[in-house]
Each structure stands twice: as C-alpha cells, then as structure tokens.
Short mmCIF file of C-alpha atoms and ligand atoms in Angstrom, two decimals:
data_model
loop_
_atom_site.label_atom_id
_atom_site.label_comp_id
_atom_site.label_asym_id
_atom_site.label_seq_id
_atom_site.Cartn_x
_atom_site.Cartn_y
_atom_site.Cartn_z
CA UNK G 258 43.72 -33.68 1.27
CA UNK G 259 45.80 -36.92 2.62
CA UNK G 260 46.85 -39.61 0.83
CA UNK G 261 45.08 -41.63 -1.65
CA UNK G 262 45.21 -45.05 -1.06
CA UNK G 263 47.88 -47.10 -3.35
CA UNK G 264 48.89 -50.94 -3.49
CA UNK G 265 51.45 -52.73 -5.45
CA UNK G 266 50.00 -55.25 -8.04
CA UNK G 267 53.17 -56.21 -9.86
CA UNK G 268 56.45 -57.29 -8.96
CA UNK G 269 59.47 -58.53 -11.00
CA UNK G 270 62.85 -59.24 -11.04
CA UNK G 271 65.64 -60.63 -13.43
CA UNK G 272 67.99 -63.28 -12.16
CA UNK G 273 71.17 -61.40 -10.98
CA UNK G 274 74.67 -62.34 -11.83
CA UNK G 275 77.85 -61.48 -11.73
CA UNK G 276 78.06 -61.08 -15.65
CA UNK G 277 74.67 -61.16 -17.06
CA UNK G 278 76.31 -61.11 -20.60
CA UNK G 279 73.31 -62.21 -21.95
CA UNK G 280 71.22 -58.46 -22.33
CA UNK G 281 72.17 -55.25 -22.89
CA UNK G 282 71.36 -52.86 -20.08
CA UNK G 283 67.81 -52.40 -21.96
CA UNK G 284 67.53 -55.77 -22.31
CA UNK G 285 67.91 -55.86 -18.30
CA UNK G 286 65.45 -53.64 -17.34
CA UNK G 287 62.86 -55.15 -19.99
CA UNK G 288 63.10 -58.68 -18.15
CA UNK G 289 62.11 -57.10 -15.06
CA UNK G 290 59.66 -54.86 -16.23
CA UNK G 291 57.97 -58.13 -18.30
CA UNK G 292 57.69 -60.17 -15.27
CA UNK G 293 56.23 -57.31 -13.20
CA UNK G 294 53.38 -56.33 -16.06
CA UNK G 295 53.08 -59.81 -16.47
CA UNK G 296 52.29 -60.17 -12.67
CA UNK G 297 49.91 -57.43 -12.95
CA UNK G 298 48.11 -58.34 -15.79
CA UNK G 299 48.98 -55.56 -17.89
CA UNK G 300 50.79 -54.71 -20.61
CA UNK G 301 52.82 -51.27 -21.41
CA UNK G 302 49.82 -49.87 -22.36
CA UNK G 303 48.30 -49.42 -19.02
CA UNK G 304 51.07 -47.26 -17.74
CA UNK G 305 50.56 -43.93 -17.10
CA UNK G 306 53.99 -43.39 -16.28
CA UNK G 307 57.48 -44.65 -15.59
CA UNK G 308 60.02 -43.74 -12.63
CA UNK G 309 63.43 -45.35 -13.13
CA UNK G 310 66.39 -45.06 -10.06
CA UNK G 311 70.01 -46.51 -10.53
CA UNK G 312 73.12 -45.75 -8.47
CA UNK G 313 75.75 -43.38 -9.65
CA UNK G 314 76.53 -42.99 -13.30
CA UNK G 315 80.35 -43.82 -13.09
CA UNK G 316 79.23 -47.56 -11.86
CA UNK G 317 78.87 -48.63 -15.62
CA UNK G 318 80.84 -45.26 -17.04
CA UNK G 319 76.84 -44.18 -19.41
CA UNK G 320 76.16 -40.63 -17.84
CA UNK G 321 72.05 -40.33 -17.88
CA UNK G 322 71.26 -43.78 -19.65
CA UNK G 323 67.89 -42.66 -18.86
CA UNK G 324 67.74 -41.15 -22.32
CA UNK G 325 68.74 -44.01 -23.99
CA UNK G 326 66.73 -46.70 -22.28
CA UNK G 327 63.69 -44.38 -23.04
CA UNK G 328 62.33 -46.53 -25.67
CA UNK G 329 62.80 -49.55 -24.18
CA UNK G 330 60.83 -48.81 -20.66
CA UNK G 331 58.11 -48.28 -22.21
CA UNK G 332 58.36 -44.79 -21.54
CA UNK G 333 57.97 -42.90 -25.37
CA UNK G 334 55.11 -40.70 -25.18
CA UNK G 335 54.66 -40.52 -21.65
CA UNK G 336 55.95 -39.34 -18.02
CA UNK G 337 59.62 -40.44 -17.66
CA UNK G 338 61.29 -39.40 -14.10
CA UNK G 339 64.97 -40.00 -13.12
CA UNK G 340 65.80 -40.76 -9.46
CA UNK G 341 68.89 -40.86 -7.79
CA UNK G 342 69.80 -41.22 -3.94
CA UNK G 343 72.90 -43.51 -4.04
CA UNK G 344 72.55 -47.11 -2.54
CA UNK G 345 69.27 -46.41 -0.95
CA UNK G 346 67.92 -45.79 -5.09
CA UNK G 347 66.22 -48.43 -5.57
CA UNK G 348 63.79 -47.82 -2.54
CA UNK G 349 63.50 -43.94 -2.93
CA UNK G 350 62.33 -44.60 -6.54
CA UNK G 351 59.37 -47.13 -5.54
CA UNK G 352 58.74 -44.04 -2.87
CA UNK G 353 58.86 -41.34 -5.60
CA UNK G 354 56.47 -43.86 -8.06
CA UNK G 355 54.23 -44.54 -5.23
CA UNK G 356 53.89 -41.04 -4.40
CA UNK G 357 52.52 -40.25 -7.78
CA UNK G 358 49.80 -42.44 -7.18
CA UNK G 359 49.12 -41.45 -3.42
CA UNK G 360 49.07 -37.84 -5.09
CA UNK G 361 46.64 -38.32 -7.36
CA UNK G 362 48.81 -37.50 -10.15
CA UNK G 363 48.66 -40.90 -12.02
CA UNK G 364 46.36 -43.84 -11.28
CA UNK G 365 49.21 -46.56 -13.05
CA UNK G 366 53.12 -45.92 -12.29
CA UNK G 367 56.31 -48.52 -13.55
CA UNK G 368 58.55 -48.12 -11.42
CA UNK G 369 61.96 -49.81 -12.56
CA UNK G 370 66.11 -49.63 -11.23
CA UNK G 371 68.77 -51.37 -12.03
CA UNK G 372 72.37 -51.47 -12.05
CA UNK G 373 74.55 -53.77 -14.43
CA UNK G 374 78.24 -53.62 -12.28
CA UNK G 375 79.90 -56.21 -14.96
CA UNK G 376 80.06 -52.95 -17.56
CA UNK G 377 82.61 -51.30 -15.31
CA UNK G 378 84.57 -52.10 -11.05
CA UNK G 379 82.29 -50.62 -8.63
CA UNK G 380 84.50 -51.02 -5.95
CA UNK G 381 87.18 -49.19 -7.67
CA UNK G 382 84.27 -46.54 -8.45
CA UNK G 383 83.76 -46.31 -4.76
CA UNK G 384 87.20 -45.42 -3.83
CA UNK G 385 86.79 -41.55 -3.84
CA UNK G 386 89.09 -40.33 -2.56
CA UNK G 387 88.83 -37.71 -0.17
CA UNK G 388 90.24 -34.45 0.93
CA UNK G 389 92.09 -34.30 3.88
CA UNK G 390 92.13 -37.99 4.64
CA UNK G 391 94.84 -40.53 3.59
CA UNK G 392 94.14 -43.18 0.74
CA UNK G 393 93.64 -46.14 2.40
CA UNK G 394 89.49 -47.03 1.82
CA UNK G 395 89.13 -49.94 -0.93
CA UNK G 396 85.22 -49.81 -1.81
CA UNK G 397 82.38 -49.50 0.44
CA UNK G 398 83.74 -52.45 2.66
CA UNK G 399 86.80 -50.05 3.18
CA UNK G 400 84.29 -47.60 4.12
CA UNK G 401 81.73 -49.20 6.34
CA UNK G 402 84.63 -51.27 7.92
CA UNK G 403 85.38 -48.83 10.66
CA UNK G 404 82.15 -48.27 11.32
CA UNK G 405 81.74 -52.05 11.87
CA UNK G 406 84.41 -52.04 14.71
CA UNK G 407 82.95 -49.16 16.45
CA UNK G 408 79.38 -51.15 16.74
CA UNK G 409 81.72 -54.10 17.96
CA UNK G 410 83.42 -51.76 20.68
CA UNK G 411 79.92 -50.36 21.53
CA UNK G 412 77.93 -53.12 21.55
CA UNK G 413 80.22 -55.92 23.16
CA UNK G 414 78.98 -58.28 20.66
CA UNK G 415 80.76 -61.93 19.91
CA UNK G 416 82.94 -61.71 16.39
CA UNK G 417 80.74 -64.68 15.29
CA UNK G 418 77.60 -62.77 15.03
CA UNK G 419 78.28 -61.64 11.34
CA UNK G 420 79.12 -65.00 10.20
CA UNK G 421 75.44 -65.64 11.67
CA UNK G 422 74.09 -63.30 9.43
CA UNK G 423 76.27 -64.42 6.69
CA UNK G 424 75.59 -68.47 7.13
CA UNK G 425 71.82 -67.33 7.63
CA UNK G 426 71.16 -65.30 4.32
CA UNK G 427 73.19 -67.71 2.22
CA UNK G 428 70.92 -70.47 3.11
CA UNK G 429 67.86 -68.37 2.64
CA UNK G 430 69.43 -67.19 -0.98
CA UNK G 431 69.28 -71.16 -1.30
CA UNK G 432 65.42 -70.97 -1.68
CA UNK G 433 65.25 -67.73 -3.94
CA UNK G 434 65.45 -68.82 -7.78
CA UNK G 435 66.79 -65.24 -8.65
CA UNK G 436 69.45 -64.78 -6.03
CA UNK G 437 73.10 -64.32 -7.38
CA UNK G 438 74.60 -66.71 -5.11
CA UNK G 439 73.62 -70.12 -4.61
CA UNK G 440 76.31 -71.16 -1.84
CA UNK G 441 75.49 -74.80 -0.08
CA UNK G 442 76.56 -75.65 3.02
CA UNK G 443 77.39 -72.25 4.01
CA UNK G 444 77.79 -72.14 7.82
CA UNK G 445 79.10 -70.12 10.42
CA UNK G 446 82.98 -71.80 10.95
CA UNK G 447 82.98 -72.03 6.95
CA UNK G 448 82.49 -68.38 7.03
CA UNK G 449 84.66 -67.44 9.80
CA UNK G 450 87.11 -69.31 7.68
CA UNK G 451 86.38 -67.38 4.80
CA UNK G 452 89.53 -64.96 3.85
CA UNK G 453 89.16 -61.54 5.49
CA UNK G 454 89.00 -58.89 3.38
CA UNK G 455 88.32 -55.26 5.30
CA UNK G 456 88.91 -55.81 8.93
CA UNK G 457 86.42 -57.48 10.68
CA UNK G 458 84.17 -57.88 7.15
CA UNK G 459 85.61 -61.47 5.57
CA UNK G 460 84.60 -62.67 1.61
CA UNK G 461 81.78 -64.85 2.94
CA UNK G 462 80.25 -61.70 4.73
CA UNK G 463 80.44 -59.61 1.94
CA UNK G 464 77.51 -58.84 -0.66
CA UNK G 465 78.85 -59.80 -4.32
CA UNK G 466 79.00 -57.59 -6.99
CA UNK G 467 76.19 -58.13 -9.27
CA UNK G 468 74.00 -57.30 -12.76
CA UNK G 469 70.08 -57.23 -12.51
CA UNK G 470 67.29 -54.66 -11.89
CA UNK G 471 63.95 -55.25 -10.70
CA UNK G 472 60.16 -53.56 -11.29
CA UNK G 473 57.14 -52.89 -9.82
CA UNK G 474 53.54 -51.63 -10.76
CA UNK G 475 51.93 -49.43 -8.57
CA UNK G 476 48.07 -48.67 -8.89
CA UNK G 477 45.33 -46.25 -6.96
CA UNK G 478 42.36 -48.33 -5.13
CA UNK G 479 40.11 -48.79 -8.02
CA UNK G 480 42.25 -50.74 -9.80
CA UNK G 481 43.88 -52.58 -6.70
CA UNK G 482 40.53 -53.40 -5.39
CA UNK G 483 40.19 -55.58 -8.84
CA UNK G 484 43.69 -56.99 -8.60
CA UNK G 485 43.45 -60.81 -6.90
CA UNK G 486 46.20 -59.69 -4.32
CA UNK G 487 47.52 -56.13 -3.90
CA UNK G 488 50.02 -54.94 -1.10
CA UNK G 489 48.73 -52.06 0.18
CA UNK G 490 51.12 -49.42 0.95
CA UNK G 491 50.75 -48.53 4.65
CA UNK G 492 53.91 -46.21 5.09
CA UNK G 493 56.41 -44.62 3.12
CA UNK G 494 59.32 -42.43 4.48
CA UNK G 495 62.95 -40.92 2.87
CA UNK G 496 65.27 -39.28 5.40
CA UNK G 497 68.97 -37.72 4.15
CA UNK G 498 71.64 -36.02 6.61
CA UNK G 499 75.29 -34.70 5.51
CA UNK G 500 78.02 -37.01 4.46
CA UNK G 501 80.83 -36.04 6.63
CA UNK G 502 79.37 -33.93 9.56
CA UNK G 503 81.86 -34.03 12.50
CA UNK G 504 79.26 -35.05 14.76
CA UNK G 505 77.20 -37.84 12.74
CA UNK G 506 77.12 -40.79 14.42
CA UNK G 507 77.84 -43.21 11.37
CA UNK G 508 76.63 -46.63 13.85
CA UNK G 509 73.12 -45.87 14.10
CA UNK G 510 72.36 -42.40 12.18
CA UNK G 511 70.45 -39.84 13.02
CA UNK G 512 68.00 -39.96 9.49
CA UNK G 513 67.48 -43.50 9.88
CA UNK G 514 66.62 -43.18 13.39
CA UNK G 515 63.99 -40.18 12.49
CA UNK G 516 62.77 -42.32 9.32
CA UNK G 517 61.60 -45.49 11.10
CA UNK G 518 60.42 -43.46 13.97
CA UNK G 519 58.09 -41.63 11.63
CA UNK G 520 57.30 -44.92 9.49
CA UNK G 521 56.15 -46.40 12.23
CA UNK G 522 54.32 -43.33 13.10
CA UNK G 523 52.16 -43.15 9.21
CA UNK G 524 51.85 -46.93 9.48
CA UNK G 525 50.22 -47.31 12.84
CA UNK G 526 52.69 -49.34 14.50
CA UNK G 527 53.98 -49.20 17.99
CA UNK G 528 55.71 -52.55 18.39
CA UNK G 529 57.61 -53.32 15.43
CA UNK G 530 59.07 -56.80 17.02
CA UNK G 531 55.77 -57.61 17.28
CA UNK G 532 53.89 -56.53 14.42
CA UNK G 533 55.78 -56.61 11.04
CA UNK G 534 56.14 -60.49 9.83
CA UNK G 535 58.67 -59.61 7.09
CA UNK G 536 61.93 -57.18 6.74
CA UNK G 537 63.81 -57.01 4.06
CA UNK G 538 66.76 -55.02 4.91
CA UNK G 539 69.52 -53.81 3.45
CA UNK G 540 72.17 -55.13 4.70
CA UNK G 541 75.46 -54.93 1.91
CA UNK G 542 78.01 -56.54 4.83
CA UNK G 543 76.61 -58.97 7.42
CA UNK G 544 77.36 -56.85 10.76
CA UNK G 545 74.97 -54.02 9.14
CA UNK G 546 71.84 -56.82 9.98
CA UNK G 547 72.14 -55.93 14.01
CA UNK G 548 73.23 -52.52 13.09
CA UNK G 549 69.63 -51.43 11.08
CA UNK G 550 67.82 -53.86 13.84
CA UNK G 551 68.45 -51.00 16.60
CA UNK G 552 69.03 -48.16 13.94
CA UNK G 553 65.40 -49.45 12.88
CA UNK G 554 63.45 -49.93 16.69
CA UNK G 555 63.50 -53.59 16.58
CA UNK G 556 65.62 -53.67 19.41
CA UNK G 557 67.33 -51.36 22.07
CA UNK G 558 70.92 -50.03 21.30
CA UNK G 559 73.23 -52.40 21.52
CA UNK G 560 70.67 -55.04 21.82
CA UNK G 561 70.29 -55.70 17.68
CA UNK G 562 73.43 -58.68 17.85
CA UNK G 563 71.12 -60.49 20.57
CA UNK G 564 68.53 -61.26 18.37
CA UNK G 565 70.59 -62.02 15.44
CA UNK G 566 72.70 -64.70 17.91
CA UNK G 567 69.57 -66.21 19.51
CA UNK G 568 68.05 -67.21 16.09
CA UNK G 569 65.18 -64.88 15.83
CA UNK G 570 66.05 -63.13 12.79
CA UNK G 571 65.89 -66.78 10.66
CA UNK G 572 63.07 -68.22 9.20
CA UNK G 573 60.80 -68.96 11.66
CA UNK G 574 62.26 -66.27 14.47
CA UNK G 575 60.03 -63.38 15.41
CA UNK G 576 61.24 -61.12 12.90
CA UNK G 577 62.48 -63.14 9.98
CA UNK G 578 65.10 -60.94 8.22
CA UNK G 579 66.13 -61.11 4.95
CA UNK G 580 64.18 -64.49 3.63
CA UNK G 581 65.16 -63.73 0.39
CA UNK G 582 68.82 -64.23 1.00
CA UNK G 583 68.94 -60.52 1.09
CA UNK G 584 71.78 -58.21 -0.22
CA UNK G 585 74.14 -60.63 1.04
CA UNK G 586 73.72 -62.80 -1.72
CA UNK G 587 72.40 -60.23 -4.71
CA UNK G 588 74.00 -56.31 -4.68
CA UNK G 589 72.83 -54.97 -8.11
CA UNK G 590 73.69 -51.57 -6.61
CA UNK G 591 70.50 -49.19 -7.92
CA UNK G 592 67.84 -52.12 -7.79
CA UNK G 593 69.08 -53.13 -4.18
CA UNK G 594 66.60 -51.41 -2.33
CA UNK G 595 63.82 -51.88 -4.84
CA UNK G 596 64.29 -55.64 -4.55
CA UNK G 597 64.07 -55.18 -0.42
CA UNK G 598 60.69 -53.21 -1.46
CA UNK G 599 58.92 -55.44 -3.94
CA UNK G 600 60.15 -59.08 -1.77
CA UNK G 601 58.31 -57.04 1.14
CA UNK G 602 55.06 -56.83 -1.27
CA UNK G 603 55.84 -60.34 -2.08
CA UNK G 604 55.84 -61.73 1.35
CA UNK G 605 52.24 -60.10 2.27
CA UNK G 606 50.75 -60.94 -1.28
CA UNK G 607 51.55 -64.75 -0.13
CA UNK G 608 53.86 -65.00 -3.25
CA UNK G 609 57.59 -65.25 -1.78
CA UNK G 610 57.53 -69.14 -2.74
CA UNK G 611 59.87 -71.10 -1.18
CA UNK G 612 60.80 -68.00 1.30
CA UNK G 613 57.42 -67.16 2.05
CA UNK G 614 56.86 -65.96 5.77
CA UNK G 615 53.95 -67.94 6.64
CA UNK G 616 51.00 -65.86 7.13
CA UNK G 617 52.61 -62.66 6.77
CA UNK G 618 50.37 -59.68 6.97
CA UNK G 619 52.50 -56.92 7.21
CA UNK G 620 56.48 -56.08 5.88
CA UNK G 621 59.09 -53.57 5.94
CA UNK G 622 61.54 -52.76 2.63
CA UNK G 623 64.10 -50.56 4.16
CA UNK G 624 66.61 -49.28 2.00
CA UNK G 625 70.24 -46.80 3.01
CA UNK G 626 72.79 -45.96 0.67
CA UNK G 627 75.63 -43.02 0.34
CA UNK G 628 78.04 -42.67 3.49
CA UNK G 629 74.68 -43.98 5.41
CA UNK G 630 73.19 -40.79 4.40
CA UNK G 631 69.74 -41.77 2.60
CA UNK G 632 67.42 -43.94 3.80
CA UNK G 633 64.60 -44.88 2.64
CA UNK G 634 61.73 -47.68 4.03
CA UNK G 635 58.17 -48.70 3.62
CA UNK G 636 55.42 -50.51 5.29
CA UNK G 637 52.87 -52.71 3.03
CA UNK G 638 50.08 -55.00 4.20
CA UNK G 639 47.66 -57.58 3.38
CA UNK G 640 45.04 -55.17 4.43
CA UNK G 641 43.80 -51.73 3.06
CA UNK G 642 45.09 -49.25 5.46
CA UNK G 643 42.36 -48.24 7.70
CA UNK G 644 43.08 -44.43 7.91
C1 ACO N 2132 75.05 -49.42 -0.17
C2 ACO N 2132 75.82 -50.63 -0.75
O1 ACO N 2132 75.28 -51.37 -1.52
S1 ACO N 2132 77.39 -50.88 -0.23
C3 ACO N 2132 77.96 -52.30 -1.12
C4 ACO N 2132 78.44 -52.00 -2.50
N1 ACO N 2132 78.94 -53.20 -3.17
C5 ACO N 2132 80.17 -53.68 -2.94
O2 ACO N 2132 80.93 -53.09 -2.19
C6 ACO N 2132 80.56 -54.97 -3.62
C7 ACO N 2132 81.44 -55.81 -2.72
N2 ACO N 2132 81.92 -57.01 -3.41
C8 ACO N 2132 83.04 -56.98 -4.19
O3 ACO N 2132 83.68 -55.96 -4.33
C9 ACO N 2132 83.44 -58.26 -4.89
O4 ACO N 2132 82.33 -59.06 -5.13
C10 ACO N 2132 84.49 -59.09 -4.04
C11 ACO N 2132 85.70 -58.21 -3.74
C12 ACO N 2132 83.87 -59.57 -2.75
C13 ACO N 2132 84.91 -60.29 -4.88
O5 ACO N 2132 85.55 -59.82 -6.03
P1 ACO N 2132 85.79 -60.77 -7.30
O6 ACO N 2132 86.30 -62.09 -6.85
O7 ACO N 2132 86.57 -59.97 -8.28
O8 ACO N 2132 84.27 -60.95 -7.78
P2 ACO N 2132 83.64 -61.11 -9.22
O9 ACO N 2132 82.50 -60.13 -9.31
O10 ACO N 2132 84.68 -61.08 -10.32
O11 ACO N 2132 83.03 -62.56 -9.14
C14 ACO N 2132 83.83 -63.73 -9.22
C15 ACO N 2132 83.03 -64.91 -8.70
O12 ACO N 2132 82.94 -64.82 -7.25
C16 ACO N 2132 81.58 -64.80 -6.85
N3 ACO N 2132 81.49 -63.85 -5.73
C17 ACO N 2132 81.65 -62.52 -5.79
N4 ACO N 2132 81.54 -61.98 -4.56
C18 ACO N 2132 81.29 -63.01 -3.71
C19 ACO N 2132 81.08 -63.08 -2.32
N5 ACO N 2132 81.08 -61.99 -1.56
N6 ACO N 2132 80.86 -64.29 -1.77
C20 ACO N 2132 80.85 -65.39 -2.54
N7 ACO N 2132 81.05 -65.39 -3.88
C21 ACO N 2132 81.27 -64.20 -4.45
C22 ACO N 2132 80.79 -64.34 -8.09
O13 ACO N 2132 79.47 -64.82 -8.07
C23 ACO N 2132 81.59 -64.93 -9.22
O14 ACO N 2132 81.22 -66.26 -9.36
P3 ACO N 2132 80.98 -66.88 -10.83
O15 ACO N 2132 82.33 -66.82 -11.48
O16 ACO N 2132 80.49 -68.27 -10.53
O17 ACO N 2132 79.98 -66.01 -11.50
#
C-alpha cells in the first residue's frame, strides 16, 4: 500500500530572539504549539500524537528535555517520539510526524522543535574538537568557512554575491513579524563593510544565534478535506552520508544531491526553476544560498551564484528564496528547518502575509544540518497530489 494522503493544517511559530527571557523552554514550545492548534482549529485534545526534534543536547547543557517538557506538549497519555538529526532537526521531525500520518498510524500528529541557544554558547558547543586535526575551527562558521572558499575557487563567483544574499534576506526578515532580526537599510556595501568574522563569511552574512521553536499540525485527508486551506504534502525525502569520509565532496554533497533528485522524483517535478514558487532554504551563512541552489537542481554546477547576482532569487525573481528572511535572520538551531517547512506550507496556504509569494502553488522546505551530512526537504502544494 502507498502513501496515504496528508496536508498540513496548522502552523506556528514564537517570535525568536536572542534572549527570549520571557518563557521557560516549556513555555517556548507552548507558544508555538498554541498558535499552530490555534491555526488549525483544534485544541490538544485532537492530537493523536506528538513528535518533538531539537539539535544536540549540549546546546542548552538539559540531556533528553523531552522528559521534562512531556507535560507541557501536550503529550501525557499519548504517543511522544524524540527526533534528532543535527541542524537539519527541525525538518526530519515534520518528515518523521508526517510519516505517521502517510502511514496510517495516526490520523492527527503535533509536530514541535525548538532550540533556546540563550541557556548555554552554541558556538562554543560547536567547537569539537577533532582528532588528528589542529584547533583552529570557532563554531560552524569556522567549519563551513573552508568549504565556502572552495565553492569560490570552483565556481569563479564575484565576493559580492554573499552580501547579495545577506542584503536580500535582511530586507525580506523586514516583512516577517517573527524574524529575530529586524535590520533596515541593510545593503550590499553595508554588508561588505560589515567586520569579517571566518574568512570570506563577515557578521552581516552570518545567521544570529537565537531562542524560539516552531509547530505544526499534520492531518490524513478526511480531516484536511474539511480544513479551509491545507498544504498538501507532495514529497518528503531524508538523505545522511558520513561526516568525515576522505572522499565527500563537502560543496555540493552527495545525500543532498540524491535527496532532491528523488524529491523531485515522489513530487512529480522535472523543472524545479520552473515549477516550485517558494523555497525556503536553509541557508545558516549567506554563500550556502548558491551553494543548495545547484546542490538542490535549480541550477547547473557552478551556475547557483548567477541567479543569486541577477536578482532572481528576490521577491519577485523566478525562484524567490528565502521570503521569510530565512535563517539569515532567525537560527533557533532545532526549529531551523521546521520553520523552512511550515513558511513553505504558509506560502501555498496564501498565509505568508507580508512575504507571501503571490499565487504560489507549490514550495520546497529544505533543511541540512551536521558536517552537511543530513538533509532533509519537502514538497507541499495548493493541490491534493494527484497520484
Ligand atoms: C546548521 C546550522 O544551523 S549552522 C549555524 C549554527 N549557528 C551559528 O553558528 C550561530 C552563528 N552566530 C553567532 O555565533 C553569533 O550570533 C555572532 C558571533 C555572529 C554574534 O555574537 P554575539 O555578538 O555574541 O551575539 P549575541 O547572541 O550575544 O547577540 C548580541 C546582539 O547582536 C545581534 N546579532 C547576533 N548575531 C547577529 C548577526 N549575525 N547579524 C546582526 N546582528 C546579530 C543579536 O540580535 C543581539 O541583539 P540584541 O542585543 O538587540 O538582542
């Protein structure tokens, strides 16, 4: 038997900060989770079951919080199921939740990650150091940096086309309420002015650190058919390789390469250019944006910089990345990629507000995390899927 047809019907977030002081890390997940029922028109009650995801434990120092927070998810007396895949968390767990409902297993899944950074230094937590190689990595900028300047030396792209990116996602941030930063008159010379901080990644093309989480409820076709605008889930696809592999290619990955090919693939799609409306991507650093867009098939290798330079990945380009200011300008670590997931279902349910895509019918969340080891995407439409 395939799978059952499932649609999101809810999706919330909290407002994400650099210190959300305010709420506990239950108190987090709760405002999330509200909004979300509260956009489905349900209340805990309805759930059949709950699938949380956060990044690693040592980010806020509480090893399995998922016992504690029990209570508060709404999760006492019923299914409660851990994820964990790194950065790309947030998107695996909408896969796992989504899965349970595409499976038959339960016909109403809350799906909720988080990550609240303020409670401990993620950067310093993501300094590991490693056998065999010298000290010198501060935080994932440290690590992705290199692989930045290889894409450079590949690609022969300018050294403006991250500021692009950065100057781009800023402004969008501008029109999400719920974005961490609210920069004005962020532009491209203000950020290649901006102090550099890993070699070529500078301050204003780096994601902040931030608190928040984010929720979504997933339901079978009964009860999205009843629901005034579901997002239909068209695709869904998780790929993993090794970390340190001598012969990984760490610029455009093998398991994301394999994952969008077979997204693509479940989803129908032969153009992406051409026909998704939306992406949400994850991009943590700016130079990651024409990275994923050839790691992704939305252009040639090599070719990802050119669209980002000619404009086509704003608002109003022919595949607007990133609308909701992205990554870029909100990194709660776990709900990262569960964000990218639920503003895709916001774009096609016509509910983005003021960084709505107009007309947008169909949307890709795409989601990586680790060394670039997990990825993790999906496709969702206006439309029921046809097969
Ligand atoms: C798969 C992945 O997700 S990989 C990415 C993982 N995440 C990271 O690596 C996080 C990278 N960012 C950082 O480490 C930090 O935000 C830094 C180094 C850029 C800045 O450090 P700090 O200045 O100590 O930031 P801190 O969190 O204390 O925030 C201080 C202020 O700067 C702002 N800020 C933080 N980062 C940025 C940024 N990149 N651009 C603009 N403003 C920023 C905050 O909003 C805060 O403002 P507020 O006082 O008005 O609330």
């Amino acid at each position: 038997m395939g799978k059952q047809p499932a649609a999101i019907i809810g999706v919330g977030q909290t407002h994400h900060r650099a210190k959300r002081e305010d709420v506990s890390m239950a108190g987090l997940c709760r405002e999330a989770i509200d909004r979300a029922l509260l956009d489905a028109n349900m209340t805990l009650d309805d759930i059949d079951a709950i699938v949380v995801g956060k990044a690693p434990d040592l980010f806020e120092g509480v090893m399995m919080p998922e016992l504690f927070l029990a209570e508060a998810l709404g999760a006492a007396g019923k299914p409660l199921l851990r994820v964990h895949t790194a950065g790309s968390v947030g998107g695996s767990t909408a896969i796992v939740a989504s899965s349970l409902v595409q499976a038959g297993v339960h016909k109403r899944v809350l799906t909720v990650a988080y990550e609240k950074q303020s409670e401990s230094n993620a950067m310093w937590a993501l300094s590991v150091p490693l056998p065999f190689n010298m000290p010198v990595h501060a935080g994932a900028g440290g690590y992705f940096a290199p692989h930045v300047r290889s894409y450079i030396r590949r690609s022969q792209a300018p050294t403006h086309v991250g500021a692009i990116v950065a100057a781009k996602d800023r402004h969008n941030a501008l029109r999400n309420p719920y974005a961490h930063l609210h920069n004005e008159g962020t532009t491209v010379e203000s950020v290649l002015a901006s102090q550099m901080l890993w070699d070529p990644i500078r301050y204003d093309e780096t994601c902040p650190s931030s608190d928040g989480a984010c929720a979504l409820v997933i339901v079978d076709e009964d009860t999205a058919t009843s629901s005034p605008n579901p997002a239909w889930i068209h695709g869904t696809v998780m790929r993993s390789e090794a970390t340190t592999a001598a012969e990984r290619d760490q610029v455009n990955p093998q398991a994301g390469r394999d994952a969008a090919a077979a997204l693509w693939k479940q989803a129908g799609i032969t153009s992406p250019i051409d026909e998704i409306d939306a992406a949400e991507i994850y991009v943590p650093f700016s130079w990651f944006e024409p990275m994923w867009l050839e790691n992704l098939g939305f252009a040639a290798e090599g070719e990802g910089w050119k669209l980002t330079e000619a404009g086509e990945t704003a608002m109003g380009g022919r595949i607007p990345v990133n609308c909701s200011g992205g990554v870029l300008s909100s990194n709660p670590i776990g709900a990262s990629g569960m964000l990218r997931f639920g503003e895709a279902a916001l774009q096609v349910r016509g509910a983005a507000g003021e960084h709505q895509v107009d007309g947008a019918r169909k949307a890709l969340g795409h989601a990586y995390g680790g060394g670039s080891q997990f990825f993790a995407m999906w496709v969702v439409g206006a439309d029921k899927p046809t097969s």
